[in-house]
mmCIF file of C-alpha atoms in Angstrom:
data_model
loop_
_atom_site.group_PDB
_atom_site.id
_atom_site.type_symbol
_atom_site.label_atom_id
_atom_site.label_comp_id
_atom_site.label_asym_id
_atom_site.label_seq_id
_atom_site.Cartn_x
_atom_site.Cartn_y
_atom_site.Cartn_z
ATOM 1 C CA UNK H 25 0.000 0.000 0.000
ATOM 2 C CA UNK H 26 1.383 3.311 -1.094
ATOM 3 C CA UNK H 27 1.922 6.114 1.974
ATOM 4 C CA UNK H 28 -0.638 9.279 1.625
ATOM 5 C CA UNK H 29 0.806 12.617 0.558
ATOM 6 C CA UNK H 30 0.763 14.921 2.964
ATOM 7 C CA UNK H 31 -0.058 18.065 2.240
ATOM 8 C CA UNK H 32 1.202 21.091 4.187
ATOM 9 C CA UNK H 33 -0.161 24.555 4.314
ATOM 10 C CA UNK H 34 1.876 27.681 4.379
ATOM 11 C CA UNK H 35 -0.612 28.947 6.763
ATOM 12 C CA UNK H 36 -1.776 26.190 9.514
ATOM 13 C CA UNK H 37 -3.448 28.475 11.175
ATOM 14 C CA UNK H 38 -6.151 30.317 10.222
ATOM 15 C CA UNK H 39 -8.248 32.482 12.451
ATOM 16 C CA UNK H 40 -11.058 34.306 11.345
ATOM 17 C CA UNK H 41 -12.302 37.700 12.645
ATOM 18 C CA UNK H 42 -15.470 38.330 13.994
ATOM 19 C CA UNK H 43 -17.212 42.084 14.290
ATOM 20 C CA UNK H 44 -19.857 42.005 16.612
ATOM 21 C CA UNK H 45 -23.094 43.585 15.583
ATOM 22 C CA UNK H 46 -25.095 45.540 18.517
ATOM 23 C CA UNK H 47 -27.778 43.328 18.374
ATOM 24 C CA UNK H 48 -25.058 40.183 19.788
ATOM 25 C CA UNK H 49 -25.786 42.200 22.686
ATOM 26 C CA UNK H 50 -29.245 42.798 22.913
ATOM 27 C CA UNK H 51 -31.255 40.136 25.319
ATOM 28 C CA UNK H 52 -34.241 39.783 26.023
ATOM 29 C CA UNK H 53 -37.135 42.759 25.627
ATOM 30 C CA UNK H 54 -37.153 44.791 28.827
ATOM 31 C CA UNK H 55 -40.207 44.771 31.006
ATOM 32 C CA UNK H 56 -39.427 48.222 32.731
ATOM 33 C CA UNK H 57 -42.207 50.668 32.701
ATOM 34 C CA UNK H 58 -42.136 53.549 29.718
ATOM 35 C CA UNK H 59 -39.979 56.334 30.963
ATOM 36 C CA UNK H 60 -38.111 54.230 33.517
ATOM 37 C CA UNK H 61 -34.515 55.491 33.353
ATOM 38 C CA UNK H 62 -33.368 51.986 33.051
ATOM 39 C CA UNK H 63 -33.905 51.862 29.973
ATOM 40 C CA UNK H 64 -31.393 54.343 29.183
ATOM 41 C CA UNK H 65 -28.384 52.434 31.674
ATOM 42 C CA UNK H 66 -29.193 49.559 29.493
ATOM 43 C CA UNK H 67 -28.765 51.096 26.136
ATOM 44 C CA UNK H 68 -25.413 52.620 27.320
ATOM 45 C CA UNK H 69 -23.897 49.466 28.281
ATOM 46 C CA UNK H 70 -24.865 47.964 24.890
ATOM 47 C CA UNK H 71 -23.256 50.914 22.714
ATOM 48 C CA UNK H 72 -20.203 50.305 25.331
ATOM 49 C CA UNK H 73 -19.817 46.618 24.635
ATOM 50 C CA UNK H 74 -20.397 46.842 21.124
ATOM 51 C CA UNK H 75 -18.045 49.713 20.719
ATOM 52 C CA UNK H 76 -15.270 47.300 22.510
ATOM 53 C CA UNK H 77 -15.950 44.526 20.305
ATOM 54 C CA UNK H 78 -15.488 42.488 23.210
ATOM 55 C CA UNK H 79 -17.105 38.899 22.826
ATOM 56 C CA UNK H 80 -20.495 38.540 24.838
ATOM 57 C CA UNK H 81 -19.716 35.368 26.251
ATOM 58 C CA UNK H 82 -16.606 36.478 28.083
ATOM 59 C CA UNK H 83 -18.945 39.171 30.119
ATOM 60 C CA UNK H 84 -20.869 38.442 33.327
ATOM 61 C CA UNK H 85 -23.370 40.452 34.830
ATOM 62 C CA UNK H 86 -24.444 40.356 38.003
ATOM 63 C CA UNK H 87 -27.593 41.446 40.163
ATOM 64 C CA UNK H 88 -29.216 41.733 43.628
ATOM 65 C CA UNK H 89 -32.856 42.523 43.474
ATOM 66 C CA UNK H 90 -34.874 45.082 42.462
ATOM 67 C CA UNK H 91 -35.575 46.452 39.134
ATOM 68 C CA UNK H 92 -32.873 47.237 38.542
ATOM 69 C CA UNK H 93 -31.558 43.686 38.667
ATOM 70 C CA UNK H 94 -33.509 42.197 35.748
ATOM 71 C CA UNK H 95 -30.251 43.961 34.074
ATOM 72 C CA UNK H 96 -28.740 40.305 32.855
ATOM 73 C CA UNK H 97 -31.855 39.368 31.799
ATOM 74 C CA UNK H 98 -31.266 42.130 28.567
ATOM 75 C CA UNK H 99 -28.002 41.526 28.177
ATOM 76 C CA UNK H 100 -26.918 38.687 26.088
ATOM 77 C CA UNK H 101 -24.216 38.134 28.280
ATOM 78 C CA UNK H 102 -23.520 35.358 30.865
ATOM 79 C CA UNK H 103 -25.562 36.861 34.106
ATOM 80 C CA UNK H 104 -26.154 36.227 37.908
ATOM 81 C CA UNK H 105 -29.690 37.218 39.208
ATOM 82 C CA UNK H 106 -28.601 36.944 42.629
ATOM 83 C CA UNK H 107 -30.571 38.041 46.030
ATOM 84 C CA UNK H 108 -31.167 41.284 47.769
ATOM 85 C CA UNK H 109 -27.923 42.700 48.602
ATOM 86 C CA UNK H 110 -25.624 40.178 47.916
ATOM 87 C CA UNK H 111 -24.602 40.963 43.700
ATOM 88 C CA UNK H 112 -20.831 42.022 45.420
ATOM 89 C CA UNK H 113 -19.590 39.216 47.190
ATOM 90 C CA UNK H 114 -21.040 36.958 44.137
ATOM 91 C CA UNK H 115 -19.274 39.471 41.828
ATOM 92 C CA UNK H 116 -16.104 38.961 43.846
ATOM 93 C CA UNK H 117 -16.394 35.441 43.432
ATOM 94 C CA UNK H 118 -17.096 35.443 40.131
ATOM 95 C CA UNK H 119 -13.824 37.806 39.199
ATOM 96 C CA UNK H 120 -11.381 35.430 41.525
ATOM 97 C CA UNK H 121 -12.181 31.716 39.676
ATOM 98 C CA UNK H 122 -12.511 33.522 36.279
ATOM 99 C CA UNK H 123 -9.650 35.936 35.555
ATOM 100 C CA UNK H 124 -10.916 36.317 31.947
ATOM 101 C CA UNK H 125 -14.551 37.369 32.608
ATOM 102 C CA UNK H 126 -15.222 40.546 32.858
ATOM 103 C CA UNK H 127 -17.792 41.237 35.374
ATOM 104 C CA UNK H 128 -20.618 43.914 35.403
ATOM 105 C CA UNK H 129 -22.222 44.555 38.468
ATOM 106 C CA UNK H 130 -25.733 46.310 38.767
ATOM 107 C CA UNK H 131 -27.156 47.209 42.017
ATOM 108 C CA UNK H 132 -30.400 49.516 43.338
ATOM 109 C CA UNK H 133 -29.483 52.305 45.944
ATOM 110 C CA UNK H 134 -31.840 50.091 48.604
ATOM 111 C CA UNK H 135 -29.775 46.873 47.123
ATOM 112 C CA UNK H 136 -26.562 48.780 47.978
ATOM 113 C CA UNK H 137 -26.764 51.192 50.459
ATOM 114 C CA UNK H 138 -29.340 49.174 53.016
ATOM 115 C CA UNK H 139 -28.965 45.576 53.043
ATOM 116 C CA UNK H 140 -25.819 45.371 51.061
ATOM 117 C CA UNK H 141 -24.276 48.470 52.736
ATOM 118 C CA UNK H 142 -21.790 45.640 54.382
ATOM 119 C CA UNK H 143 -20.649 44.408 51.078
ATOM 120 C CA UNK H 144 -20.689 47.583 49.794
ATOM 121 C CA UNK H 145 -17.956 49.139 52.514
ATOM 122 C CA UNK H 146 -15.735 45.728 52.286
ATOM 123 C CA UNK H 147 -15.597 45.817 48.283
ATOM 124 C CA UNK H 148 -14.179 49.405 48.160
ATOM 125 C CA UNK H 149 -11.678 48.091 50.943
ATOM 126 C CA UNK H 150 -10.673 45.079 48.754
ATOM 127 C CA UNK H 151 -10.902 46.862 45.167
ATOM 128 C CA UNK H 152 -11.602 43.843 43.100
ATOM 129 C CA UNK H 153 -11.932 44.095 39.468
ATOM 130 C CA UNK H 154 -15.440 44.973 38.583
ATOM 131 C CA UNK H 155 -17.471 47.585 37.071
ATOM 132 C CA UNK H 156 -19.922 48.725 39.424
ATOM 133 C CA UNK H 157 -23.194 50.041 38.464
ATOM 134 C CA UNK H 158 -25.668 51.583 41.102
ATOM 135 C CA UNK H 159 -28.907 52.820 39.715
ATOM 136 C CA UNK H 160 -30.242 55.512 42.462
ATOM 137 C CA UNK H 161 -33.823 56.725 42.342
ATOM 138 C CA UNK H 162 -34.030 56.973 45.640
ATOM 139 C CA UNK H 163 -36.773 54.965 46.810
ATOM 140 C CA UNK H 164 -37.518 51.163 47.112
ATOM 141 C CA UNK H 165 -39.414 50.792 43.624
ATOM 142 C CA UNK H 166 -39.961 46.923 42.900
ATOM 143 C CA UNK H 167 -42.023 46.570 45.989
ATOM 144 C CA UNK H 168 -43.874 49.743 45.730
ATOM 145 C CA UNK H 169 -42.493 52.768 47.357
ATOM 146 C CA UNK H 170 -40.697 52.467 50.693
ATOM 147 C CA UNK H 171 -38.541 54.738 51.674
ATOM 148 C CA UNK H 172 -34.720 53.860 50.781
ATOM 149 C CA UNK H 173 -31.238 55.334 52.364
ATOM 150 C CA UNK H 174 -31.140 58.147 49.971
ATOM 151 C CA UNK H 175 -34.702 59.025 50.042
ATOM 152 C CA UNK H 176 -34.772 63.013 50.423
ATOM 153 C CA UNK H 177 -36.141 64.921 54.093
ATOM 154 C CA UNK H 178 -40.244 65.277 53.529
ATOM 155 C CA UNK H 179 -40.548 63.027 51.150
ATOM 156 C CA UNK H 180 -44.019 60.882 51.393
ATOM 157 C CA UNK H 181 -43.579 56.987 50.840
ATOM 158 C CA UNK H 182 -45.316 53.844 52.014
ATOM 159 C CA UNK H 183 -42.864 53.876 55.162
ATOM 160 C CA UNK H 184 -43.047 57.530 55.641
ATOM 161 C CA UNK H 185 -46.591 58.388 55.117
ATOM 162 C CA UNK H 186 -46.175 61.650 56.418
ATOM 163 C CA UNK H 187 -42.728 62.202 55.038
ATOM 164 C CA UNK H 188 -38.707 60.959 55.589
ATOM 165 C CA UNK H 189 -37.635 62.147 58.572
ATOM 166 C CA UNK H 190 -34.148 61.059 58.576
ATOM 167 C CA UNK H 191 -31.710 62.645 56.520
ATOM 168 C CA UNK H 192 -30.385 61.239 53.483
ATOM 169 C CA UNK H 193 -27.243 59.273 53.398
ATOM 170 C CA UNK H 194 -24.581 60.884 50.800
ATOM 171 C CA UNK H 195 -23.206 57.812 48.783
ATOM 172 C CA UNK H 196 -20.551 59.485 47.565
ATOM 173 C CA UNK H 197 -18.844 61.194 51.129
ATOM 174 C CA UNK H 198 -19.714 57.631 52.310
ATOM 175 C CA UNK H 199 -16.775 56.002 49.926
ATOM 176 C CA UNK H 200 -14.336 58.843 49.961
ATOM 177 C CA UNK H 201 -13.952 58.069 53.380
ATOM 178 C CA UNK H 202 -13.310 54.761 52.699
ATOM 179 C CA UNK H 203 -9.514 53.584 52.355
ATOM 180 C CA UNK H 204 -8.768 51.820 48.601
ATOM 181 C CA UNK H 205 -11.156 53.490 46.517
ATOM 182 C CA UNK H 206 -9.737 53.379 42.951
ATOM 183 C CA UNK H 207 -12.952 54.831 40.918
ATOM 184 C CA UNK H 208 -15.558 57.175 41.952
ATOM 185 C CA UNK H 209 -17.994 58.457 39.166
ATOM 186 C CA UNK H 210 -21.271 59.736 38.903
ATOM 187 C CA UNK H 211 -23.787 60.498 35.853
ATOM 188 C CA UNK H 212 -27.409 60.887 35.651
ATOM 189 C CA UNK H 213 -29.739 58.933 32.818
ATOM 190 C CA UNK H 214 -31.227 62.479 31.402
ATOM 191 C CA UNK H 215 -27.893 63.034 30.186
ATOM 192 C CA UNK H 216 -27.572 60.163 27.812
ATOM 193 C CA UNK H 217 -24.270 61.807 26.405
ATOM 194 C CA UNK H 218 -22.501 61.690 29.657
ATOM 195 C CA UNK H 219 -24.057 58.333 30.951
ATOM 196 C CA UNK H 220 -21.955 56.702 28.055
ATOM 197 C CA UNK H 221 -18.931 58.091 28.329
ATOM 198 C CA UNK H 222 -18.554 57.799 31.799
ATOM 199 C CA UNK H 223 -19.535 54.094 31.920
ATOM 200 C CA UNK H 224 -16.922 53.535 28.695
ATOM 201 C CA UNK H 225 -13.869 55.514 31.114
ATOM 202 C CA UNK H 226 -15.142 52.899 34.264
ATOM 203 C CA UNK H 227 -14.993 49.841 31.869
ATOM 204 C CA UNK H 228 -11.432 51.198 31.034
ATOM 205 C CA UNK H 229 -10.187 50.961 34.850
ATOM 206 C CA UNK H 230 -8.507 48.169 36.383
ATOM 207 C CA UNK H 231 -9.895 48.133 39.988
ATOM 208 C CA UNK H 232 -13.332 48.368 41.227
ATOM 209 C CA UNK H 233 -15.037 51.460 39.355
ATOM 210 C CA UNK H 234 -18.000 52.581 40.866
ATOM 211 C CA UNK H 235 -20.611 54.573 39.023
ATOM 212 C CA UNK H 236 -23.648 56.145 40.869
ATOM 213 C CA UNK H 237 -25.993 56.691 38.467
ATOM 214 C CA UNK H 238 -29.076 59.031 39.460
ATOM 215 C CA UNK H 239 -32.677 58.145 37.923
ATOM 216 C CA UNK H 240 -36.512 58.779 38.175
ATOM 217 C CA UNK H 241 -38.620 56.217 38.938
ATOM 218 C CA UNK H 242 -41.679 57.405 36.732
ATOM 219 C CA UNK H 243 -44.349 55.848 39.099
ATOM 220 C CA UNK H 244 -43.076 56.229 42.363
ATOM 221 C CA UNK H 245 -40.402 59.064 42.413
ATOM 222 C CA UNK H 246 -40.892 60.864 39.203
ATOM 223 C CA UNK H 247 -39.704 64.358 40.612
ATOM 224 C CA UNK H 248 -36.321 63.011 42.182
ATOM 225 C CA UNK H 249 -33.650 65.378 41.527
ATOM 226 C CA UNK H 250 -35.958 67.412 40.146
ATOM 227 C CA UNK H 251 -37.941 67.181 36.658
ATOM 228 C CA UNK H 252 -35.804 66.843 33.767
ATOM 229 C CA UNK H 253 -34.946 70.657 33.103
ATOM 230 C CA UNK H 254 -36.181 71.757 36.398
ATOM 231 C CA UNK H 255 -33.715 74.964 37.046
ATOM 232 C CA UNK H 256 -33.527 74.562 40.421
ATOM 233 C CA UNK H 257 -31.711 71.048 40.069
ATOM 234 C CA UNK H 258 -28.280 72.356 39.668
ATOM 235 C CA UNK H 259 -25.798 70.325 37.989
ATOM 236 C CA UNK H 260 -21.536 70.937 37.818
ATOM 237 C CA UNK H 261 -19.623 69.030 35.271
ATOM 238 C CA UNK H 262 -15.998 68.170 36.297
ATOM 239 C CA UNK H 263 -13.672 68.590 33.841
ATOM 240 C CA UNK H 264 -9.858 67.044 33.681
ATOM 241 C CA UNK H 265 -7.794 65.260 31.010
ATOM 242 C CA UNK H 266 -8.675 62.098 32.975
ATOM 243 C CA UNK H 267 -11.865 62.595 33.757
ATOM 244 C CA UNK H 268 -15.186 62.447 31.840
ATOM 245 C CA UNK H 269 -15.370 64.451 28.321
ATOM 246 C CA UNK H 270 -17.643 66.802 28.527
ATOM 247 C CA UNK H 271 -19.773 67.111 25.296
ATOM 248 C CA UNK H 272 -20.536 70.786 23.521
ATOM 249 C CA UNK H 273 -23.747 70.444 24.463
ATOM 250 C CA UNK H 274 -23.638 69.345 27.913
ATOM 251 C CA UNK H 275 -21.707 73.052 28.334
ATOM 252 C CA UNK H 276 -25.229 74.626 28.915
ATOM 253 C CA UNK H 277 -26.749 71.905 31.130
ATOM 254 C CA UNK H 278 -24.408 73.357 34.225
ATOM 255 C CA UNK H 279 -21.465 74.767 35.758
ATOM 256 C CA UNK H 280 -17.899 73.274 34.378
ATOM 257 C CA UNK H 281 -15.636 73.102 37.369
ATOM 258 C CA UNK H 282 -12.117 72.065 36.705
ATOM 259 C CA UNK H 283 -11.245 69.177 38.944
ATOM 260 C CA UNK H 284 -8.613 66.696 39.490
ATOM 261 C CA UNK H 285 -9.478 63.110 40.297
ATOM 262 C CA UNK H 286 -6.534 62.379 41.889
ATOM 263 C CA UNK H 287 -7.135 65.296 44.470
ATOM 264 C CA UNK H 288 -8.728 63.288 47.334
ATOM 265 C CA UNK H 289 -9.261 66.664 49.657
ATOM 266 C CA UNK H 290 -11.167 68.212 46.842
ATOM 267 C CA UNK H 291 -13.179 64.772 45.973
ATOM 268 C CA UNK H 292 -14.783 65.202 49.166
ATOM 269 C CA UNK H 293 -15.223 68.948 49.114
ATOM 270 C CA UNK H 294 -17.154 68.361 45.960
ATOM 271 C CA UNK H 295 -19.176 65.534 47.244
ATOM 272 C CA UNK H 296 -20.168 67.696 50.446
ATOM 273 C CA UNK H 297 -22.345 70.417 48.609
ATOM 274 C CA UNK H 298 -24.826 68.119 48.179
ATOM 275 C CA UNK H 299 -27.029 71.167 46.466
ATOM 276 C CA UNK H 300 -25.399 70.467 43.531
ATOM 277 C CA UNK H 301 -25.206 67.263 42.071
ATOM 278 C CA UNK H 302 -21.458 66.926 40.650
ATOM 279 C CA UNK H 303 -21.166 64.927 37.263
ATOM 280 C CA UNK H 304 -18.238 63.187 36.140
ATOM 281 C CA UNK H 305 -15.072 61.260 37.804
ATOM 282 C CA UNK H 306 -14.831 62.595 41.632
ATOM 283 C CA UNK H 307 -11.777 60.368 42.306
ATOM 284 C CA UNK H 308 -8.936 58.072 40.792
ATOM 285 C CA UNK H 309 -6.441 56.350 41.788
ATOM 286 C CA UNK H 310 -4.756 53.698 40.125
ATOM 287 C CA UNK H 311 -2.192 53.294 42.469
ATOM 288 C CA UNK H 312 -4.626 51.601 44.602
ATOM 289 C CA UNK H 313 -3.681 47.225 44.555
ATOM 290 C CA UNK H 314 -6.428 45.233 43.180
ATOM 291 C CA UNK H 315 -7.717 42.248 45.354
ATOM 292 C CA UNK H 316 -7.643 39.960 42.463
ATOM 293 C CA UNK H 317 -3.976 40.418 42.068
ATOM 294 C CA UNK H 318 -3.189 40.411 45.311
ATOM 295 C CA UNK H 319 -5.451 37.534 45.815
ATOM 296 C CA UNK H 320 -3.461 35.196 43.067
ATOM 297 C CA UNK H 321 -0.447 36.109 44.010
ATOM 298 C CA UNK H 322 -0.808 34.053 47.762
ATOM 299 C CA UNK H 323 -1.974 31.166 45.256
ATOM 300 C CA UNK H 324 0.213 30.693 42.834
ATOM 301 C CA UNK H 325 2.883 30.141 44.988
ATOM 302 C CA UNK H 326 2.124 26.771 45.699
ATOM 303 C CA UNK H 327 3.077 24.232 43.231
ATOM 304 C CA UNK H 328 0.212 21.827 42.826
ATOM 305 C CA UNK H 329 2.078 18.914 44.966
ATOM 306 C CA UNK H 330 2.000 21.348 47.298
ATOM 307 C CA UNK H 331 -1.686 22.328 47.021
ATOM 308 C CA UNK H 332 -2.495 18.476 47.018
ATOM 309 C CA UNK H 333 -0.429 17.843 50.448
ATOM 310 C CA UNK H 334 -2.475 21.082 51.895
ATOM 311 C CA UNK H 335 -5.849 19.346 51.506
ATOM 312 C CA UNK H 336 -4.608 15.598 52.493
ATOM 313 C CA UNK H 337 -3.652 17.242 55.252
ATOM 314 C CA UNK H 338 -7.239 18.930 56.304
ATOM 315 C CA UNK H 339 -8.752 15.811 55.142
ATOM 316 C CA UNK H 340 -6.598 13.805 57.540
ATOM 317 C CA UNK H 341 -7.758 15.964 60.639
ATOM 318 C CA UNK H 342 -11.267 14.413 60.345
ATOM 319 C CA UNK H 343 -11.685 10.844 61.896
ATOM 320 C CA UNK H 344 -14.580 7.780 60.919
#
């Protein structure tokens, strides 16, 4: 029997290139109500994606609950619909076993700032990898109007009948006090402009990048921070080289204050005069270790004869 001919390419490997269309994005429909500022998150974090080119099925995106947390549903990404308050530590999990997902996380201010608040202090302390998205509308919306941590003085909910009597906790002093912060943005979804590019310069950050995003609920808190062109909801734009372009027509929606992200002391000044709602990057600092790294690191120094002898010995501790 004769021997085959082998035939030998000049070029064994071949790989082929794939543009993603915005649509390999797109999930399922959304159920949010008409005017919900959802909406508008959602279509930002598709135009991000698709403007990456980076493959769906190597992003995760993980929820608590609210409504905000049907988020992975509309992506067609992998997603996590965890439980209320607990879309961090799953996040944190997700980023340590898979160091080539990226991972998304979407959180309500109530998800956050109430029952996650514990979470939410530890994760700026460990700075994982993640881009985190908190949708703010201040008020519990998914189960009908209760009053959340940022619900304004005076304000009438379910809870409060005869309005909030406790005064509003400030998200952003909250994490500028807190040691390791990397990232600290914030953009509004009436600003659709803005919204974009400041969740394309988070995406960009290595470190945990946290984005609070202020919204209206259009049932239950369609007047908070004021109605869309209301002039007594001020707005300031920070502007710096690495901070948040500001588009040409944005330059009429407010005040342009020159600020440096790296200037801590000023971060917090900003985030004090709470009468203004500052939009853009308050603070960055790149500087700052991420967990993941860090986490790895302790790892991969054990060979895996020395991993093996580590668990035959905790397995030997236990006794029949």
């Amino acid at each position: 029997m004769e021997a085959l001919e082998t035939v030998e390419f000049l070029d064994p490997v071949c790989e082929l290139q794939t543009e993603y269309q915005p649509e390999d994005y797109e999930g399922d429909d959304p159920r949010w109500c008409k005017g919900c500022g959802d909406h508008a998150i959602l279509q930002a974090v598709q135009r991000m994606l698709h403007a990456s080119q980076i493959a769906p099925e190597s992003v995760v995106c993980v929820s608590g609950i609210g409504c905000s947390s049907r988020f992975p549903y509309y992506l067609k990404t992998y997603g996590f619909h965890g439980i209320h308050g607990r879309a961090l530590p799953i996040s944190l999990g997700v980023a340590l076993a898979r160091e080539d997902l990226h991972v998304i996380t979407v959180m309500g201010d109530g998800d956050c700032f109430s029952i996650g608040a514990g979470h939410w202090l530890h994760a700026m302390r460990y700075n994982p990898n993640l881009l985190v998205l908190v949708f703010d509308n201040e008020v519990y919306a998914l189960t009908k109007k209760q009053a959340s941590p940022t619900t304004k003085t005076g304000m009438n909910t379910n809870t409060t009948p005869h309005g909030a009597f406790l005064q509003p906790l400030n998200p952003l002093s909250v994490m500028l006090g807190m040691p390791n912060l990397s990232f600290l943005a914030q953009t509004a979804t009436w600003i659709p402009a803005h919204l974009t590019a400041t969740i394309e310069r988070a995406w960009n950050h290595r470190g945990m990048a946290f984005v609070r995003i202020l919204q209206r609920c259009p049932i239950f808190s369609p007047t908070a921070f004021g109605a869309d062109g209301n002039p007594s909801v001020d707005l300031a734009f920070l502007e710096h080289e690495e901070g948040i372009r500001i588009e040409k027509v944005l330059r009429k929606r407010g005040e342009i204050i020159a600020h440096n992200p790296r200037n801590l002391e000023n971060a917090r000044h900003l985030a004090e005069q709470t009468a203004v709602e500052r939009m853009g990057l308050l603070y960055y600092n790149p500087a700052v270790p991420v967990y993941d790294d860090l986490r790895r690191s302790q790892v991969t120094r054990l060979t895996a004869e020395q991993k093996l002898e580590t668990m035959e010995a905790e397995l030997n501790k236990y006794t029949i």
